[in-house]
Amino acid sequence: MVAVYCLGIESTAHTFGASVVSEKGEVLSDVRDTCASKPGTGIHPREAADHHSEVAAKVVSDALSRAEITGGQLDGVAVALGPGLGPCLRVGATVARAMASWLEKPLVPVNHAIGHIEIGTLTTGARDPLVVLVSGGHTAILAFSGGKWRVFGETEDITLGNLYDMFAREIDLPSPAGPQIEKLASKSSNFVSLPYVVKGNDVSYSGLLTASLAKLRSGASLADVCYSMQEVSCSMLTEAVERSLAYTRKKEVLLTGGVAANGTLQKKLAEMVALHDAVPRIVAQPYTGDCGAQIAWAGMLALRAGETAEIADTRVRPRWRLEDVPIPWRTNSA
Ligand code: AMP
Ligand code: MG
């Protein structure tokens, strides 16, 4: 269908975001409000949902006014229905259902992880990349094949973002803590030995978390442990990505999601990718972390492909796997 403007609503975890994009891929507005957790704790789903309920009306109306359009000019309302935290997802879904029904516009369900991929391809110009998706909820290596994104490798337990956030929680830093861990790591170049676990195309980070905390408790400095944990975790992922790259022979590698902001990961990945005559495509801030723009743009692509839903079919999907999502707007395949 012909669509000019799409509103996107994001509420899967700590951020409530809203954004308007045009059919050409211009991000006309991208407003967000993030619920900061208390030091030493993670995201509390109920508290984050209460936060989202409080800020939703203002975030959405700011997104429309900054884009200089009215609700009536929208061609669709896209919303992240999952994966994510149930109470948080329900806030975004309720707002989107109410708006779509009031404005009599199509409602477009979006998988949050697909949003990370699509905002990545939009903003970096990647066409048919091997995707490294590193967010709070995902550590996955993906390639497009047969109409869907296929998982070539992933974490067997916690994600890379969880590793940093769970370590930070134990030392009383507020979550999400990736940037603080990166800052602490930059103060050291003294490597302490930690377990490196790659199994084929997969990585496993839970042993690294336990061992890093044990090193700290046995007297190693915080900067040394952060530096070493970051080195090991990013090298592990780079090795797993290299195996998938050698197999798929893709010419581009897209790094997307919140942890894509990490300089060490960017550097290791870029060096490895160059050895395979491929090009790194690294999502830049502000589109690394969760935002309405990723939902609005993936929603625009889905809307144009006719992927809309009746309100009765828009229950939240906290465990929605990205490899279950049909992608009719993408034709190139591995
Ligand atoms: P997302 O779910 O996409 O918003 O990503 C959030 C995750 O990204 C959290 O686990 C953060 O700790 C992590 N993160 C954000 N910035 C950085 C960074 N500079 N280095 C490492 N992790 C980061
Ligand atoms: Mg995310």
Tab-separated table of N, CA and C in Angstrom, residues 14-130:
chain	number	residue	atom	x	y	z
A	14	HIS	N	13.226	-0.809	29.302
A	14	HIS	CA	13.369	0.395	30.143
A	14	HIS	C	12.966	1.688	29.449
A	15	THR	N	12.780	1.653	28.107
A	15	THR	CA	12.524	2.891	27.371
A	15	THR	C	11.119	2.939	26.805
A	16	PHE	N	10.456	4.092	26.984
A	16	PHE	CA	9.227	4.339	26.226
A	16	PHE	C	9.606	5.338	25.146
A	17	GLY	N	9.398	4.959	23.888
A	17	GLY	CA	9.796	5.830	22.785
A	17	GLY	C	8.697	5.939	21.748
A	18	ALA	N	8.687	7.068	21.044
A	18	ALA	CA	7.750	7.244	19.928
A	18	ALA	C	8.470	8.025	18.846
A	19	SER	N	8.147	7.687	17.593
A	19	SER	CA	8.859	8.294	16.475
A	19	SER	C	7.957	8.308	15.250
A	20	VAL	N	8.176	9.316	14.402
A	20	VAL	CA	7.488	9.335	13.114
A	20	VAL	C	8.548	9.242	12.025
A	21	VAL	N	8.347	8.325	11.069
A	21	VAL	CA	9.248	8.243	9.913
A	21	VAL	C	8.447	8.450	8.633
A	22	SER	N	9.156	8.885	7.606
A	22	SER	CA	8.504	9.047	6.306
A	22	SER	C	8.793	7.814	5.452
A	23	GLU	N	8.121	7.724	4.317
A	23	GLU	CA	8.305	6.552	3.469
A	23	GLU	C	9.700	6.514	2.873
A	24	LYS	N	10.389	7.657	2.855
A	24	LYS	CA	11.762	7.673	2.317
A	24	LYS	C	12.785	7.259	3.367
A	25	GLY	N	12.327	7.010	4.590
A	25	GLY	CA	13.249	6.630	5.643
A	25	GLY	C	13.819	7.807	6.396
A	26	GLU	N	13.155	8.965	6.290
A	26	GLU	CA	13.595	10.094	7.124
A	26	GLU	C	12.985	9.917	8.509
A	27	VAL	N	13.834	10.037	9.537
A	27	VAL	CA	13.316	9.991	10.915
A	27	VAL	C	12.917	11.417	11.265
A	28	LEU	N	11.617	11.686	11.254
A	28	LEU	CA	11.134	13.060	11.447
A	28	LEU	C	11.103	13.443	12.915
A	29	SER	N	10.990	12.457	13.781
A	29	SER	CA	11.090	12.706	15.224
A	29	SER	C	11.438	11.390	15.888
A	30	ASP	N	12.090	11.466	17.046
A	30	ASP	CA	12.453	10.256	17.789
A	30	ASP	C	12.576	10.666	19.251
A	31	VAL	N	11.490	10.488	19.987
A	31	VAL	CA	11.431	10.972	21.372
A	31	VAL	C	11.461	9.765	22.293
A	32	ARG	N	12.228	9.852	23.366
A	32	ARG	CA	12.261	8.713	24.283
A	32	ARG	C	12.413	9.164	25.720
A	33	ASP	N	11.938	8.336	26.622
A	33	ASP	CA	12.074	8.599	28.050
A	33	ASP	C	12.419	7.264	28.692
A	34	THR	N	13.585	7.202	29.343
A	34	THR	CA	14.065	5.931	29.883
A	34	THR	C	13.931	5.895	31.399
A	35	CYS	N	13.484	4.751	31.885
A	35	CYS	CA	13.303	4.547	33.327
A	35	CYS	C	14.634	4.033	33.899
A	36	ALA	N	15.287	4.863	34.715
A	36	ALA	CA	16.569	4.448	35.292
A	36	ALA	C	16.304	3.557	36.500
A	37	SER	N	17.029	2.433	36.558
A	37	SER	CA	16.839	1.574	37.730
A	37	SER	C	17.749	2.040	38.853
A	38	LYS	N	17.399	1.652	40.086
A	38	LYS	CA	18.217	2.061	41.240
A	38	LYS	C	19.547	1.306	41.214
A	39	PRO	N	20.630	1.919	41.743
A	39	PRO	CA	21.917	1.219	41.771
A	39	PRO	C	21.770	-0.151	42.418
A	40	GLY	N	22.420	-1.144	41.797
A	40	GLY	CA	22.402	-2.487	42.367
A	40	GLY	C	21.162	-3.293	42.008
A	41	THR	N	20.285	-2.724	41.164
A	41	THR	CA	19.087	-3.475	40.760
A	41	THR	C	18.992	-3.482	39.237
A	42	GLY	N	18.196	-4.399	38.721
A	42	GLY	CA	17.938	-4.424	37.282
A	42	GLY	C	16.631	-3.708	36.999
A	43	ILE	N	16.076	-3.961	35.803
A	43	ILE	CA	14.788	-3.336	35.480
A	43	ILE	C	13.704	-4.058	36.277
A	44	HIS	N	12.873	-3.299	36.975
A	44	HIS	CA	11.721	-3.890	37.658
A	44	HIS	C	10.523	-3.726	36.712
A	45	PRO	N	9.965	-4.844	36.178
A	45	PRO	CA	8.942	-4.717	35.126
A	45	PRO	C	7.753	-3.838	35.515
A	46	ARG	N	7.249	-3.991	36.735
A	46	ARG	CA	6.069	-3.217	37.148
A	46	ARG	C	6.417	-1.728	37.252
A	47	GLU	N	7.597	-1.443	37.847
A	47	GLU	CA	7.989	-0.028	37.982
A	47	GLU	C	8.238	0.607	36.619
A	48	ALA	N	8.860	-0.160	35.719
A	48	ALA	CA	9.111	0.376	34.371
A	48	ALA	C	7.789	0.617	33.659
A	49	ALA	N	6.819	-0.289	33.848
A	49	ALA	CA	5.503	-0.115	33.215
A	49	ALA	C	4.802	1.123	33.767
A	50	ASP	N	4.920	1.343	35.076
A	50	ASP	CA	4.315	2.557	35.664
A	50	ASP	C	4.958	3.802	35.067
A	51	HIS	N	6.282	3.756	34.923
A	51	HIS	CA	6.993	4.881	34.293
A	51	HIS	C	6.448	5.131	32.890
A	52	HIS	N	6.322	4.040	32.110
A	52	HIS	CA	5.855	4.190	30.725
A	52	HIS	C	4.449	4.810	30.688
A	53	SER	N	3.578	4.358	31.606
A	53	SER	CA	2.208	4.905	31.630
A	53	SER	C	2.239	6.406	31.905
A	54	GLU	N	3.147	6.809	32.788
A	54	GLU	CA	3.203	8.242	33.135
A	54	GLU	C	3.694	9.110	31.981
A	55	VAL	N	4.674	8.597	31.205
A	55	VAL	CA	5.290	9.449	30.174
A	55	VAL	C	4.668	9.280	28.778
A	56	ALA	N	3.854	8.237	28.597
A	56	ALA	CA	3.401	7.875	27.245
A	56	ALA	C	2.748	9.029	26.490
A	57	ALA	N	1.787	9.696	27.122
A	57	ALA	CA	1.030	10.734	26.395
A	57	ALA	C	1.970	11.841	25.924
A	58	LYS	N	2.882	12.253	26.801
A	58	LYS	CA	3.781	13.352	26.422
A	58	LYS	C	4.758	12.919	25.323
A	59	VAL	N	5.300	11.698	25.451
A	59	VAL	CA	6.267	11.228	24.446
A	59	VAL	C	5.604	11.148	23.069
A	60	VAL	N	4.389	10.608	23.021
A	60	VAL	CA	3.704	10.465	21.726
A	60	VAL	C	3.350	11.836	21.163
A	61	SER	N	2.821	12.741	22.011
A	61	SER	CA	2.431	14.041	21.447
A	61	SER	C	3.670	14.834	21.036
A	62	ASP	N	4.784	14.691	21.773
A	62	ASP	CA	6.034	15.364	21.345
A	62	ASP	C	6.519	14.799	20.002
A	63	ALA	N	6.386	13.479	19.832
A	63	ALA	CA	6.849	12.867	18.571
A	63	ALA	C	6.051	13.415	17.391
A	64	LEU	N	4.739	13.581	17.570
A	64	LEU	CA	3.924	14.132	16.480
A	64	LEU	C	4.263	15.602	16.241
A	65	SER	N	4.389	16.370	17.337
A	65	SER	CA	4.609	17.806	17.113
A	65	SER	C	6.005	18.070	16.547
A	66	ARG	N	7.018	17.323	17.006
A	66	ARG	CA	8.361	17.542	16.421
A	66	ARG	C	8.411	17.153	14.952
A	67	ALA	N	7.599	16.180	14.573
A	67	ALA	CA	7.554	15.779	13.155
A	67	ALA	C	6.691	16.742	12.344
A	68	GLU	N	5.993	17.632	13.070
A	68	GLU	CA	5.101	18.611	12.444
A	68	GLU	C	4.010	17.941	11.620
A	69	ILE	N	3.425	16.891	12.193
A	69	ILE	CA	2.254	16.296	11.539
A	69	ILE	C	1.174	16.022	12.592
A	70	THR	N	-0.032	15.850	12.111
A	70	THR	CA	-1.134	15.537	13.028
A	70	THR	C	-1.404	14.038	12.965
A	71	GLY	N	-2.122	13.541	13.963
A	71	GLY	CA	-2.476	12.124	13.972
A	71	GLY	C	-3.213	11.716	12.703
A	72	GLY	N	-4.040	12.648	12.186
A	72	GLY	CA	-4.829	12.344	10.988
A	72	GLY	C	-3.966	12.098	9.755
A	73	GLN	N	-2.747	12.639	9.753
A	73	GLN	CA	-1.867	12.446	8.578
A	73	GLN	C	-1.132	11.102	8.600
A	74	LEU	N	-1.193	10.396	9.725
A	74	LEU	CA	-0.486	9.108	9.800
A	74	LEU	C	-1.149	8.083	8.883
A	75	ASP	N	-0.319	7.181	8.342
A	75	ASP	CA	-0.876	6.089	7.530
A	75	ASP	C	-0.923	4.786	8.316
A	76	GLY	N	-0.256	4.759	9.461
A	76	GLY	CA	-0.293	3.555	10.283
A	76	GLY	C	0.318	3.818	11.640
A	77	VAL	N	-0.049	2.946	12.599
A	77	VAL	CA	0.510	3.019	13.950
A	77	VAL	C	1.195	1.681	14.212
A	78	ALA	N	2.531	1.729	14.326
A	78	ALA	CA	3.300	0.495	14.557
A	78	ALA	C	3.645	0.394	16.035
A	79	VAL	N	3.681	-0.833	16.530
A	79	VAL	CA	4.009	-1.017	17.946
A	79	VAL	C	4.828	-2.294	18.125
A	80	ALA	N	5.798	-2.219	19.038
A	80	ALA	CA	6.584	-3.411	19.371
A	80	ALA	C	5.747	-4.288	20.291
A	81	LEU	N	5.318	-5.447	19.776
A	81	LEU	CA	4.498	-6.353	20.608
A	81	LEU	C	5.373	-7.367	21.345
A	82	GLY	N	6.675	-7.397	21.065
A	82	GLY	CA	7.575	-8.312	21.744
A	82	GLY	C	8.861	-8.431	20.949
A	83	PRO	N	9.851	-9.163	21.412
A	83	PRO	CA	9.899	-9.754	22.745
A	83	PRO	C	10.210	-8.679	23.790
A	84	GLY	N	9.867	-8.957	25.032
A	84	GLY	CA	10.116	-7.970	26.073
A	84	GLY	C	9.374	-8.324	27.349
A	85	LEU	N	9.301	-7.348	28.230
A	85	LEU	CA	8.679	-7.551	29.539
A	85	LEU	C	7.172	-7.302	29.420
A	86	GLY	N	6.368	-8.296	29.830
A	86	GLY	CA	4.916	-8.233	29.651
A	86	GLY	C	4.287	-6.913	30.104
A	87	PRO	N	4.498	-6.487	31.357
A	87	PRO	CA	3.844	-5.255	31.820
A	87	PRO	C	4.248	-4.032	30.992
A	88	CYS	N	5.496	-3.982	30.553
A	88	CYS	CA	5.970	-2.848	29.747
A	88	CYS	C	5.340	-2.893	28.348
A	89	LEU	N	5.342	-4.093	27.756
A	89	LEU	CA	4.765	-4.250	26.414
A	89	LEU	C	3.298	-3.834	26.388
A	90	ARG	N	2.583	-4.147	27.474
A	90	ARG	CA	1.140	-3.854	27.489
A	90	ARG	C	0.860	-2.360	27.461
A	91	VAL	N	1.771	-1.559	27.996
A	91	VAL	CA	1.553	-0.098	27.964
A	91	VAL	C	1.617	0.387	26.512
A	92	GLY	N	2.684	0.011	25.798
A	92	GLY	CA	2.820	0.435	24.400
A	92	GLY	C	1.676	-0.080	23.543
A	93	ALA	N	1.298	-1.343	23.773
A	93	ALA	CA	0.230	-1.956	22.963
A	93	ALA	C	-1.098	-1.243	23.206
A	94	THR	N	-1.365	-0.882	24.460
A	94	THR	CA	-2.630	-0.206	24.780
A	94	THR	C	-2.678	1.169	24.119
A	95	VAL	N	-1.565	1.901	24.205
A	95	VAL	CA	-1.508	3.233	23.587
A	95	VAL	C	-1.711	3.101	22.069
A	96	ALA	N	-1.027	2.141	21.457
A	96	ALA	CA	-1.105	1.985	19.997
A	96	ALA	C	-2.510	1.566	19.556
A	97	ARG	N	-3.106	0.628	20.298
A	97	ARG	CA	-4.476	0.196	19.942
A	97	ARG	C	-5.441	1.370	20.037
A	98	ALA	N	-5.326	2.154	21.104
A	98	ALA	CA	-6.242	3.287	21.303
A	98	ALA	C	-6.079	4.300	20.169
A	99	MET	N	-4.805	4.581	19.816
A	99	MET	CA	-4.573	5.578	18.759
A	99	MET	C	-5.070	5.078	17.405
A	100	ALA	N	-4.753	3.815	17.092
A	100	ALA	CA	-5.162	3.275	15.784
A	100	ALA	C	-6.680	3.273	15.670
A	101	SER	N	-7.355	2.927	16.760
A	101	SER	CA	-8.803	2.841	16.676
A	101	SER	C	-9.433	4.244	16.637
A	102	TRP	N	-8.906	5.171	17.433
A	102	TRP	CA	-9.422	6.544	17.446
A	102	TRP	C	-9.202	7.226	16.089
A	103	LEU	N	-8.007	7.020	15.532
A	103	LEU	CA	-7.668	7.694	14.264
A	103	LEU	C	-8.133	6.895	13.040
A	104	GLU	N	-8.622	5.665	13.294
A	104	GLU	CA	-9.046	4.764	12.203
A	104	GLU	C	-7.902	4.498	11.218
A	105	LYS	N	-6.750	4.130	11.800
A	105	LYS	CA	-5.543	3.821	11.005
A	105	LYS	C	-5.154	2.362	11.232
A	106	PRO	N	-4.461	1.751	10.252
A	106	PRO	CA	-4.017	0.359	10.450
A	106	PRO	C	-3.018	0.239	11.602
A	107	LEU	N	-3.114	-0.874	12.309
A	107	LEU	CA	-2.200	-1.179	13.405
A	107	LEU	C	-1.162	-2.178	12.881
A	108	VAL	N	0.103	-1.919	13.144
A	108	VAL	CA	1.170	-2.743	12.570
A	108	VAL	C	2.013	-3.357	13.695
A	109	PRO	N	1.921	-4.679	13.925
A	109	PRO	CA	2.764	-5.307	14.952
A	109	PRO	C	4.211	-5.387	14.472
A	110	VAL	N	5.140	-5.031	15.349
A	110	VAL	CA	6.564	-5.093	14.988
A	110	VAL	C	7.305	-5.914	16.032
A	111	ASN	N	8.182	-6.794	15.555
A	111	ASN	CA	9.084	-7.519	16.451
A	111	ASN	C	10.262	-6.577	16.761
A	112	HIS	N	10.521	-6.359	18.037
A	112	HIS	CA	11.538	-5.391	18.470
A	112	HIS	C	12.922	-5.682	17.864
A	113	ALA	N	13.282	-6.954	17.787
A	113	ALA	CA	14.600	-7.316	17.246
A	113	ALA	C	14.685	-6.988	15.753
A	114	ILE	N	13.587	-7.217	15.034
A	114	ILE	CA	13.561	-6.841	13.609
A	114	ILE	C	13.748	-5.329	13.493
A	115	GLY	N	13.196	-4.588	14.464
A	115	GLY	CA	13.386	-3.135	14.489
A	115	GLY	C	14.860	-2.767	14.582
A	116	HIS	N	15.623	-3.474	15.452
A	116	HIS	CA	17.068	-3.198	15.558
A	116	HIS	C	17.759	-3.443	14.215
A	117	ILE	N	17.356	-4.508	13.519
A	117	ILE	CA	17.991	-4.822	12.229
A	117	ILE	C	17.632	-3.758	11.189
A	118	GLU	N	16.353	-3.417	11.109
A	118	GLU	CA	15.924	-2.486	10.048
A	118	GLU	C	16.438	-1.066	10.266
A	119	ILE	N	16.510	-0.607	11.519
A	119	ILE	CA	17.066	0.744	11.732
A	119	ILE	C	18.571	0.697	11.401
A	120	GLY	N	19.169	-0.471	11.597
A	120	GLY	CA	20.578	-0.648	11.253
A	120	GLY	C	20.803	-0.590	9.756
A	121	THR	N	19.982	-1.280	8.989
A	121	THR	CA	20.187	-1.260	7.534
A	121	THR	C	19.853	0.132	6.985
A	122	LEU	N	18.812	0.756	7.551
A	122	LEU	CA	18.439	2.108	7.087
A	122	LEU	C	19.572	3.105	7.316
A	123	THR	N	20.124	3.109	8.524
A	123	THR	CA	21.077	4.175	8.872
A	123	THR	C	22.508	3.892	8.414
A	124	THR	N	22.835	2.635	8.105
A	124	THR	CA	24.203	2.352	7.653
A	124	THR	C	24.270	2.076	6.151
A	125	GLY	N	23.113	1.861	5.529
A	125	GLY	CA	23.107	1.546	4.101
A	125	GLY	C	23.424	0.096	3.796
A	126	ALA	N	23.484	-0.767	4.826
A	126	ALA	CA	23.764	-2.197	4.581
A	126	ALA	C	22.640	-2.800	3.738
A	127	ARG	N	22.986	-3.690	2.801
A	127	ARG	CA	21.962	-4.264	1.910
A	127	ARG	C	21.660	-5.728	2.244
A	128	ASP	N	22.699	-6.540	2.323
A	128	ASP	CA	22.474	-7.961	2.602
A	128	ASP	C	23.538	-8.439	3.599
A	129	PRO	N	23.486	-7.905	4.822
A	129	PRO	CA	24.585	-8.170	5.754
A	129	PRO	C	24.429	-9.446	6.576
A	130	LEU	N	25.553	-9.911	7.115
A	130	LEU	CA	25.510	-10.789	8.275
A	130	LEU	C	25.233	-9.830	9.433
